[in-house]
Amino acid sequence: MIVLRSQREIEKIRSACLIVSEVLQRLRERVLPGVTTWELNLLSESLAEKRKAKPAFKGYHGYPFALCTSVNEEVVHGMPSKKRHLKEGDIISIDFGVVYDGYYGDAAMTLPVGRIDEEARRLCAVTEESLYEGIRQAVVGNRLSDISHAIQDYVEKRHYTVVREFVGHGIGQQLHESPQIPNYGPPGKGVKLKEGMVFAIEPMINQGGPEVEILGDQWTAVTSDRKLSAHFEHTIAITRNGPDILTRHGSLGVFGQPSGACNRDNQRLAH
Ligand code: MF3
Ligand code: CO
């Protein structure tokens, strides 16, 4: 069952999402050569605490950290470590969620560590843009798989591949609610999108093949060919005026200005 959220509930989800965005922005400033993923995790915890929000991932199915830090060939669910020092040229996905006043927010971004090469930059830029291509389809009257298809189409035209094993999700009073939102598929399938649906859309895009495997820690997903992977995520609400991005990270995208990626400026995202 997909819950339709009232305006009041959406504002509560927005409060959680704004904390998530603020934390990601603060972490972004600390993504530098030499910094450990452990430090990023500690910072995410202390910033959440300051906002009286509870990290959503810690303890979720036994996940031991507040933050997921996925470096280079790591796709998602990379675990912070005291031994993992970021180095110039790495890319890192930071994925964070909180629960605040009973409602969840969830977002992720992939960031460059210092200067990165052109191929890595392009993978990240295409992944970020594919998220906005998906969000653009999150309008009343469309069907769920229109989001999925838009992401896949955008990505594959640029010769990257879509990870199949992880998907976006409904979000609200739980971190993961119905529906699952694959980042691939034919258009025009699945439920009709309605005002009040709240989704976390999160494409995971690979430089090489789409296959992934899970490391011995039981969490870290890596590309099977060990080529790079990137990940961006926003929590959005479907409104009569188009998609409302609840986890806005400032007004600019990370890898350039995504097409119409501006909160409360929904007309630019709607058709
Ligand atoms: N953004 C990810 C998701 O929605 C992060 C979950 S990590 C977990 O699935 F530990 F909480 F599973
Ligand atoms: Co998510």
Short mmCIF file of C-alpha atoms and ligand atoms in Angstrom, two decimals:
data_model
loop_
_atom_site.label_atom_id
_atom_site.label_comp_id
_atom_site.label_asym_id
_atom_site.label_seq_id
_atom_site.Cartn_x
_atom_site.Cartn_y
_atom_site.Cartn_z
CA MET A 1 0.00 0.00 0.00
CA ILE A 2 1.31 3.41 -0.95
CA VAL A 3 0.44 6.03 1.66
CA LEU A 4 -0.76 9.42 0.42
CA ARG A 5 0.58 12.16 2.67
CA SER A 6 -1.34 15.26 3.69
CA GLN A 7 0.24 18.68 3.31
CA ARG A 8 0.88 18.65 7.05
CA GLU A 9 2.72 15.34 6.81
CA ILE A 10 4.73 16.51 3.83
CA GLU A 11 5.90 19.50 5.87
CA LYS A 12 7.03 17.08 8.59
CA ILE A 13 8.93 15.01 6.05
CA ARG A 14 10.40 18.26 4.74
CA SER A 15 11.68 19.09 8.23
CA ALA A 16 13.54 15.78 8.33
CA CYS A 17 14.78 16.29 4.77
CA LEU A 18 16.14 19.75 5.50
CA ILE A 19 18.23 18.29 8.32
CA VAL A 20 19.53 15.62 5.92
CA SER A 21 20.44 18.26 3.34
CA GLU A 22 22.15 20.45 5.88
CA VAL A 23 24.21 17.52 7.15
CA LEU A 24 25.21 16.53 3.61
CA GLN A 25 26.26 20.11 2.87
CA ARG A 26 28.41 20.19 5.98
CA LEU A 27 29.95 16.80 5.14
CA ARG A 28 30.63 18.03 1.63
CA GLU A 29 32.97 20.70 3.00
CA ARG A 30 34.95 17.96 4.77
CA VAL A 31 35.37 15.67 1.76
CA LEU A 32 39.10 16.33 1.22
CA PRO A 33 42.23 14.25 0.72
CA GLY A 34 43.38 12.68 4.01
CA VAL A 35 40.01 12.77 5.77
CA THR A 36 38.74 9.36 6.91
CA THR A 37 35.26 8.05 6.24
CA TRP A 38 35.11 7.45 10.00
CA GLU A 39 35.41 11.20 10.65
CA LEU A 40 32.60 11.87 8.18
CA ASN A 41 30.39 9.40 10.03
CA LEU A 42 31.14 11.00 13.41
CA LEU A 43 30.37 14.44 12.01
CA SER A 44 27.05 13.23 10.58
CA GLU A 45 26.09 11.87 13.99
CA SER A 46 26.98 15.02 15.89
CA LEU A 47 25.19 17.28 13.39
CA ALA A 48 22.04 15.14 13.57
CA GLU A 49 22.17 15.20 17.34
CA LYS A 50 22.46 18.99 17.32
CA ARG A 51 19.23 19.09 15.30
CA LYS A 52 17.59 16.57 17.67
CA ALA A 53 17.20 14.13 14.81
CA LYS A 54 17.98 10.42 14.93
CA PRO A 55 20.17 8.91 12.19
CA ALA A 56 17.89 6.62 10.20
CA PHE A 57 20.39 4.00 9.06
CA LYS A 58 22.09 3.17 12.37
CA GLY A 59 20.61 -0.10 13.56
CA TYR A 60 18.52 -0.54 10.42
CA HIS A 61 18.73 -4.28 9.73
CA GLY A 62 21.85 -4.16 11.90
CA TYR A 63 23.72 -1.51 9.87
CA PRO A 64 26.20 -0.12 12.42
CA PHE A 65 26.72 3.49 11.22
CA ALA A 66 24.79 6.71 10.70
CA LEU A 67 26.33 7.29 7.28
CA CYS A 68 27.07 5.20 4.21
CA THR A 69 30.37 6.11 2.55
CA SER A 70 30.90 4.38 -0.80
CA VAL A 71 34.24 5.12 -2.46
CA ASN A 72 35.06 4.55 -6.16
CA GLU A 73 33.96 0.99 -7.11
CA GLU A 74 31.72 0.82 -4.03
CA VAL A 75 28.13 1.23 -5.18
CA VAL A 76 26.18 1.69 -1.93
CA HIS A 77 26.31 0.78 1.77
CA GLY A 78 30.06 1.37 2.09
CA MET A 79 30.96 1.34 5.78
CA PRO A 80 32.95 4.14 7.42
CA SER A 81 36.40 3.07 8.59
CA LYS A 82 39.24 4.65 10.55
CA LYS A 83 41.58 3.15 7.97
CA ARG A 84 39.91 4.61 4.89
CA HIS A 85 41.64 7.88 4.13
CA LEU A 86 40.20 9.69 1.14
CA LYS A 87 42.75 10.47 -1.53
CA GLU A 88 42.89 12.94 -4.38
CA GLY A 89 41.03 11.58 -7.39
CA ASP A 90 38.57 9.41 -5.44
CA ILE A 91 34.83 9.81 -5.74
CA ILE A 92 32.69 9.18 -2.67
CA SER A 93 28.96 8.72 -2.27
CA ILE A 94 27.71 9.99 1.07
CA ASP A 95 24.24 8.70 1.89
CA PHE A 96 22.41 9.93 4.98
CA GLY A 97 18.94 9.76 6.50
CA VAL A 98 17.23 10.89 9.68
CA VAL A 99 13.97 10.44 11.48
CA TYR A 100 12.61 13.62 13.04
CA ASP A 101 9.29 13.92 14.83
CA GLY A 102 8.27 10.52 13.44
CA TYR A 103 9.08 11.23 9.78
CA TYR A 104 12.04 10.23 7.60
CA GLY A 105 14.23 11.98 5.06
CA ASP A 106 16.90 10.30 2.89
CA ALA A 107 19.41 11.66 0.37
CA ALA A 108 22.79 10.97 -1.16
CA MET A 109 25.36 12.67 -3.34
CA THR A 110 28.60 11.61 -4.96
CA LEU A 111 31.47 14.03 -4.47
CA PRO A 112 34.94 14.46 -5.93
CA VAL A 113 37.92 14.27 -3.59
CA GLY A 114 40.18 17.06 -4.80
CA ARG A 115 40.75 16.94 -8.53
CA ILE A 116 39.25 13.95 -10.33
CA ASP A 117 39.73 12.78 -13.88
CA GLU A 118 37.34 13.59 -16.68
CA GLU A 119 35.80 10.09 -16.87
CA ALA A 120 34.94 10.09 -13.19
CA ARG A 121 33.48 13.57 -13.43
CA ARG A 122 31.31 12.60 -16.37
CA LEU A 123 29.97 9.49 -14.61
CA CYS A 124 28.98 11.63 -11.61
CA ALA A 125 27.43 14.36 -13.74
CA VAL A 126 25.38 11.87 -15.75
CA THR A 127 24.23 10.11 -12.57
CA GLU A 128 23.17 13.40 -11.00
CA GLU A 129 21.35 14.49 -14.11
CA SER A 130 19.62 11.09 -14.39
CA LEU A 131 18.15 11.65 -10.94
CA TYR A 132 16.57 14.88 -12.17
CA GLU A 133 15.37 13.14 -15.32
CA GLY A 134 13.58 10.68 -13.03
CA ILE A 135 12.21 13.41 -10.77
CA ARG A 136 10.86 15.24 -13.83
CA GLN A 137 8.57 12.26 -14.45
CA ALA A 138 7.20 12.26 -10.89
CA VAL A 139 3.98 14.03 -11.82
CA VAL A 140 0.32 13.27 -11.23
CA GLY A 141 -1.06 11.02 -13.96
CA ASN A 142 2.24 9.43 -14.95
CA ARG A 143 2.95 5.85 -13.93
CA LEU A 144 5.66 4.69 -11.57
CA SER A 145 7.85 3.15 -14.25
CA ASP A 146 7.96 6.43 -16.18
CA ILE A 147 10.46 7.51 -13.50
CA SER A 148 12.43 4.27 -13.90
CA HIS A 149 12.45 4.44 -17.67
CA ALA A 150 13.59 8.07 -17.82
CA ILE A 151 16.61 7.27 -15.65
CA GLN A 152 17.58 4.19 -17.64
CA ASP A 153 17.11 5.88 -20.98
CA TYR A 154 19.20 8.91 -20.03
CA VAL A 155 22.01 6.77 -18.60
CA GLU A 156 22.20 4.10 -21.31
CA LYS A 157 22.23 6.67 -24.11
CA ARG A 158 25.47 7.85 -22.50
CA HIS A 159 26.85 4.28 -22.36
CA TYR A 160 26.67 3.81 -18.62
CA THR A 161 24.76 1.01 -16.89
CA VAL A 162 22.03 0.89 -14.25
CA VAL A 163 22.41 -1.20 -11.10
CA ARG A 164 19.40 -3.55 -10.78
CA GLU A 165 19.86 -4.92 -7.26
CA PHE A 166 19.04 -1.70 -5.38
CA VAL A 167 16.08 0.55 -5.92
CA GLY A 168 14.44 3.76 -4.74
CA HIS A 169 11.54 3.60 -2.32
CA GLY A 170 8.54 5.22 -0.77
CA ILE A 171 9.41 7.06 2.45
CA GLY A 172 7.47 8.70 5.28
CA GLN A 173 6.89 7.08 8.65
CA GLN A 174 9.40 4.41 7.73
CA LEU A 175 12.68 4.65 5.87
CA HIS A 176 11.57 2.14 3.28
CA GLU A 177 7.92 2.12 2.33
CA SER A 178 6.06 0.92 -0.72
CA PRO A 179 6.61 1.21 -3.66
CA GLN A 180 10.00 0.02 -4.79
CA ILE A 181 11.31 2.30 -7.54
CA PRO A 182 13.70 0.54 -9.93
CA ASN A 183 16.03 2.72 -11.99
CA TYR A 184 15.20 0.78 -15.17
CA GLY A 185 12.17 -0.55 -16.97
CA PRO A 186 9.66 0.12 -19.74
CA PRO A 187 7.56 3.30 -19.52
CA GLY A 188 3.86 3.34 -18.63
CA LYS A 189 3.79 0.50 -16.07
CA GLY A 190 3.01 0.32 -12.37
CA VAL A 191 0.76 2.46 -10.24
CA LYS A 192 -0.56 5.83 -11.32
CA LEU A 193 1.23 8.62 -9.51
CA LYS A 194 -0.94 10.65 -7.16
CA GLU A 195 -0.65 13.84 -5.20
CA GLY A 196 0.78 13.09 -1.74
CA MET A 197 3.09 10.24 -2.72
CA VAL A 198 6.58 10.72 -1.27
CA PHE A 199 9.51 8.92 -2.87
CA ALA A 200 13.25 8.53 -2.41
CA ILE A 201 14.60 8.23 -5.95
CA GLU A 202 18.18 6.97 -6.07
CA PRO A 203 19.93 5.92 -9.27
CA MET A 204 23.15 3.92 -8.86
CA ILE A 205 25.07 4.08 -12.13
CA ASN A 206 28.16 2.17 -13.24
CA GLN A 207 30.99 3.02 -15.59
CA GLY A 208 31.38 -0.62 -16.72
CA GLY A 209 28.92 -3.48 -16.40
CA PRO A 210 25.79 -3.32 -14.22
CA GLU A 211 26.71 -6.31 -12.04
CA VAL A 212 27.43 -5.85 -8.36
CA GLU A 213 28.56 -8.08 -5.52
CA ILE A 214 28.52 -7.79 -1.74
CA LEU A 215 31.82 -7.84 0.14
CA GLY A 216 32.56 -10.08 3.12
CA ASP A 217 31.38 -7.37 5.54
CA GLN A 218 27.85 -8.28 4.30
CA TRP A 219 27.07 -4.64 3.47
CA THR A 220 29.41 -3.01 0.98
CA ALA A 221 28.13 -3.41 -2.57
CA VAL A 222 30.86 -3.10 -5.22
CA THR A 223 30.86 -3.32 -8.99
CA SER A 224 31.85 -6.82 -10.13
CA ASP A 225 34.36 -5.36 -12.61
CA ARG A 226 35.65 -2.89 -9.96
CA LYS A 227 35.00 0.07 -12.24
CA LEU A 228 33.52 3.25 -10.78
CA SER A 229 29.95 3.69 -9.59
CA ALA A 230 28.04 6.87 -8.66
CA HIS A 231 24.87 7.46 -6.63
CA PHE A 232 22.55 10.42 -6.12
CA GLU A 233 19.33 10.47 -4.13
CA HIS A 234 16.57 12.94 -3.29
CA THR A 235 13.38 12.60 -1.29
CA ILE A 236 10.56 14.20 -3.30
CA ALA A 237 6.83 14.75 -2.90
CA ILE A 238 4.37 14.59 -5.77
CA THR A 239 2.20 17.70 -5.70
CA ARG A 240 -0.42 19.11 -8.05
CA ASN A 241 2.25 21.60 -9.11
CA GLY A 242 4.80 18.93 -9.93
CA PRO A 243 7.58 17.28 -7.98
CA ASP A 244 8.75 19.05 -4.83
CA ILE A 245 12.35 18.21 -3.94
CA LEU A 246 12.33 17.99 -0.15
CA THR A 247 16.08 17.34 0.25
CA ARG A 248 17.49 20.27 -1.66
CA HIS A 249 21.22 20.66 -1.23
CA GLY A 250 21.45 24.37 -1.88
CA SER A 251 20.31 25.71 -5.22
CA LEU A 252 23.06 24.28 -7.39
CA GLY A 253 23.71 20.69 -8.31
CA VAL A 254 27.06 19.16 -7.39
CA PHE A 255 28.24 18.62 -10.98
CA GLY A 256 26.62 21.62 -12.62
CA GLN A 257 23.14 23.04 -12.72
CA PRO A 258 20.73 20.16 -13.28
CA SER A 259 17.81 20.91 -15.55
CA GLY A 260 15.35 22.79 -13.38
CA ALA A 261 16.55 21.31 -10.13
CA CYS A 262 15.16 24.04 -7.98
CA ASN A 263 12.89 23.52 -5.01
CA ARG A 264 9.59 25.43 -4.92
CA ASP A 265 10.13 26.21 -8.55
CA ASN A 266 8.29 23.14 -9.61
CA GLN A 267 7.04 24.43 -12.91
CA ARG A 268 10.55 24.03 -14.22
CA LEU A 269 10.46 20.35 -13.39
CA ALA A 270 6.89 19.72 -14.47
CA HIS A 271 5.96 19.47 -18.11
N1 MF3 B 1 19.70 5.45 1.15
C1 MF3 B 1 19.87 4.04 1.39
C2 MF3 B 1 18.54 3.37 1.27
O1 MF3 B 1 17.56 4.02 1.16
C3 MF3 B 1 20.58 3.79 2.64
C4 MF3 B 1 20.15 2.67 3.52
S1 MF3 B 1 21.50 2.11 4.42
C5 MF3 B 1 20.84 1.10 5.59
O2 MF3 B 1 18.41 2.18 1.20
F1 MF3 B 1 21.76 0.75 6.34
F2 MF3 B 1 19.97 1.76 6.29
F3 MF3 B 1 20.26 0.07 5.02
CO CO B 2 17.18 5.59 0.10
#
